[in-house]
Coordinates of C-alpha atoms and ligand atoms in Angstrom, one line a residue:
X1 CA -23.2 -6.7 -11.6
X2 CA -25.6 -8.0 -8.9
X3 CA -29.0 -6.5 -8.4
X4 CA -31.1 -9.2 -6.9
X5 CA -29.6 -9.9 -3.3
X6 CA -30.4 -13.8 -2.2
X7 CA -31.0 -14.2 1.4
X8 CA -28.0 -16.0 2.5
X9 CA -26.0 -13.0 0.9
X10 CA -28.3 -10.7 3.1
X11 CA -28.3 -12.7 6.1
X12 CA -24.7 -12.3 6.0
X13 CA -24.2 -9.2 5.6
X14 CA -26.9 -8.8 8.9
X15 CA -24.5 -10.7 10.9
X16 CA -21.3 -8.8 10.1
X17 CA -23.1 -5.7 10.8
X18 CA -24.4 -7.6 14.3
X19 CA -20.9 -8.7 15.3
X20 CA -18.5 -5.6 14.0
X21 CA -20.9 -3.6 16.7
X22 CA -19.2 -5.2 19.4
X23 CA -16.2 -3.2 18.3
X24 CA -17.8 0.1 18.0
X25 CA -15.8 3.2 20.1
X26 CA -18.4 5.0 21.7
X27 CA -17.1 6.0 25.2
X28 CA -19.1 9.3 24.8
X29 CA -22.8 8.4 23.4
X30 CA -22.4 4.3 24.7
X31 CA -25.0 3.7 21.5
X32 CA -22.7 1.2 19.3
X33 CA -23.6 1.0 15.6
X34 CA -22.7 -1.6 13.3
X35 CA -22.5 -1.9 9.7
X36 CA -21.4 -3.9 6.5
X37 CA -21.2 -3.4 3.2
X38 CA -21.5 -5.2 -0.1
X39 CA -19.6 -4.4 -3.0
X40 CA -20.1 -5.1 -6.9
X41 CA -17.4 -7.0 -6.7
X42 CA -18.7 -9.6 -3.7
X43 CA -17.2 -8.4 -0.7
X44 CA -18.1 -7.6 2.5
X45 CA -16.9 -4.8 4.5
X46 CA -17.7 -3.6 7.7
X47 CA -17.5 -0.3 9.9
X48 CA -18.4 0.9 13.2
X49 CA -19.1 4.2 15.0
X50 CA -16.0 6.0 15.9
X51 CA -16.1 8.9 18.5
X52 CA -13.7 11.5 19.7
X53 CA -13.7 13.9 22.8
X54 CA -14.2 16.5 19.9
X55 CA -17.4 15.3 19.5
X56 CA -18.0 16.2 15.4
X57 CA -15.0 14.4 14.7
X58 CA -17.3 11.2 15.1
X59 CA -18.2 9.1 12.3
X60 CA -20.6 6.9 12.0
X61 CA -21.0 3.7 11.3
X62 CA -22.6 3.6 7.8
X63 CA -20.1 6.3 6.5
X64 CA -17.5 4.1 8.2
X65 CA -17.9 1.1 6.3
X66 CA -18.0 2.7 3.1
X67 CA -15.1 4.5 3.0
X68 CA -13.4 1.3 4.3
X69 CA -14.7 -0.2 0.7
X70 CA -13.5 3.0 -1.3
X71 CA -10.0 2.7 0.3
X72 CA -9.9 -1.0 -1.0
X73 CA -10.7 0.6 -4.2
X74 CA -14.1 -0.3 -4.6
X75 CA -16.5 2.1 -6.3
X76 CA -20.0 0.3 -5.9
X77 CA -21.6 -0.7 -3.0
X78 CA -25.1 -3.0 -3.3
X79 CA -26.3 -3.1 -0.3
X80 CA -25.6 -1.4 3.3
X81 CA -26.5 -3.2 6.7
X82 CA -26.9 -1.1 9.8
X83 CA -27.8 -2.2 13.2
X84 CA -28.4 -0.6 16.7
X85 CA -29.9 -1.6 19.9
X86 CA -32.9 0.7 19.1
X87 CA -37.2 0.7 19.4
X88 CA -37.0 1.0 15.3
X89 CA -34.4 -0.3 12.9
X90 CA -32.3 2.5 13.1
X91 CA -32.8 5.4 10.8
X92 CA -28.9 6.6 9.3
X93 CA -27.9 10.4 9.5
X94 CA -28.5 12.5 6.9
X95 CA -24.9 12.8 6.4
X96 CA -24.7 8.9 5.7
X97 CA -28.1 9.3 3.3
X98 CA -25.8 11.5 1.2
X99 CA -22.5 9.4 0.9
X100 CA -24.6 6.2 0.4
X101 CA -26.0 8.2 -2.2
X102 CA -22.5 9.5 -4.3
X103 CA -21.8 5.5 -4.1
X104 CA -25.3 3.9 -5.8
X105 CA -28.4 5.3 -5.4
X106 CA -29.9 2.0 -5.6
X107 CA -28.2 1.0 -2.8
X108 CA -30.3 -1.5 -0.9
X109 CA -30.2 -0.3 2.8
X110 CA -31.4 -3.3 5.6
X111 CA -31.6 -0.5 8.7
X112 CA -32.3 -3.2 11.6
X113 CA -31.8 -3.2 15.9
X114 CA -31.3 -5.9 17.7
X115 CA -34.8 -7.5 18.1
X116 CA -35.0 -8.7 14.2
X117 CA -37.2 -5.3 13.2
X118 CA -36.1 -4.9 9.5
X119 CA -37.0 -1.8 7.1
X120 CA -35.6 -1.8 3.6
X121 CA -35.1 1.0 1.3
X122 CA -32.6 2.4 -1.6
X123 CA -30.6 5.3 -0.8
X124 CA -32.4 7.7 -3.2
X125 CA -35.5 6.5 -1.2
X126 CA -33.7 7.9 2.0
X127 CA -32.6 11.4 0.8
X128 CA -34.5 12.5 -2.6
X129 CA -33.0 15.2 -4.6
X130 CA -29.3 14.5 -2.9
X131 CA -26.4 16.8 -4.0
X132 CA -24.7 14.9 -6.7
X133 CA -22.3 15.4 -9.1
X134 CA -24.3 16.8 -12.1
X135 CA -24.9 19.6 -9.3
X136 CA -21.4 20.9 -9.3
X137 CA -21.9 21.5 -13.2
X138 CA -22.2 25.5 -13.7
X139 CA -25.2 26.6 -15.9
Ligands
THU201 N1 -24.7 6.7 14.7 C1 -24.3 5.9 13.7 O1 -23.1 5.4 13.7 N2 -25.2 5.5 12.8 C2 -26.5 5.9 12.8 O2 -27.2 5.4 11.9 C3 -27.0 6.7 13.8 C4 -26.0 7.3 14.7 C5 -23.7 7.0 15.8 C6 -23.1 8.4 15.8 C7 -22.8 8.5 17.3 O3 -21.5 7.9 17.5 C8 -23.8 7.7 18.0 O4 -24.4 6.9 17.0 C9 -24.9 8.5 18.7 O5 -25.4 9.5 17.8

């Protein structure tokens, strides 16, 4: 398994995350999102922001990429990319903190925007104490 991401690896997965935005369906917010995913295995897969007149049936784009991964029966993801056209890299929704989390705590998570800001930090980092699992254990 791969820990250590090298930085053409990560500056790959940036530019997926950059261009699958372009295909984001936001006609409601107009904020696209963008993101890619690495997977134990070596590949990349991407996901964008999805909405729907019913507006909690959106998804975004974080959760959207993963489950892409899961569905090609993948079942670790490395790293997560995420970009925005924001003032900070943009900071993923607490329901994305806790599905990166069921995937790999360790998850290294690039949040970005559009101006090259960059902040890095695993998934546990993002939402200590997540539900997981072991929780669902009776006492
Ligand atoms: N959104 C994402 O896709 N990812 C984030 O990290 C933040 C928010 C989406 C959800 C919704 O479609 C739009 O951005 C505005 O909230």
């Amino acid at each position: 398994m791969k820990t250590q991401l090298d930085q053409e690896t990560k500056d790959k997965l940036k530019k997926r995350a950059r261009e699958v935005r372009e295909r984001a369906y936001v006609p409601y917010s107009h904020f696209p999102v963008g993101a890619a995913v690495l997977t134990a295995s070596g590949k990349i897969f991407t996901g964008v922001n999805i909405e729907n007149a019913s507006y909690p049936l959106s998804i975004c784009a974080e959760r959207s990429a993963i489950f892409q991964a899961i569905t090609a029966g993948e079942r670790e993801i490395i790293a997560l990319a995420v970009t925005a056209d924001t003032a900070r890299p943009v900071s993923p929704c607490g329901a994305c903190r806790q599905v990166m989390n069921e995937f790999n705590p360790k998850m290294d998570v690039m949040m970005l925007n559009l101006t090259g800001d960059e902040l890095r930090r695993t998934a546990g980092e993002l939402l200590p104490e997540h539900f997981s699992s072991g929780d669902l254990e009776q006492s």
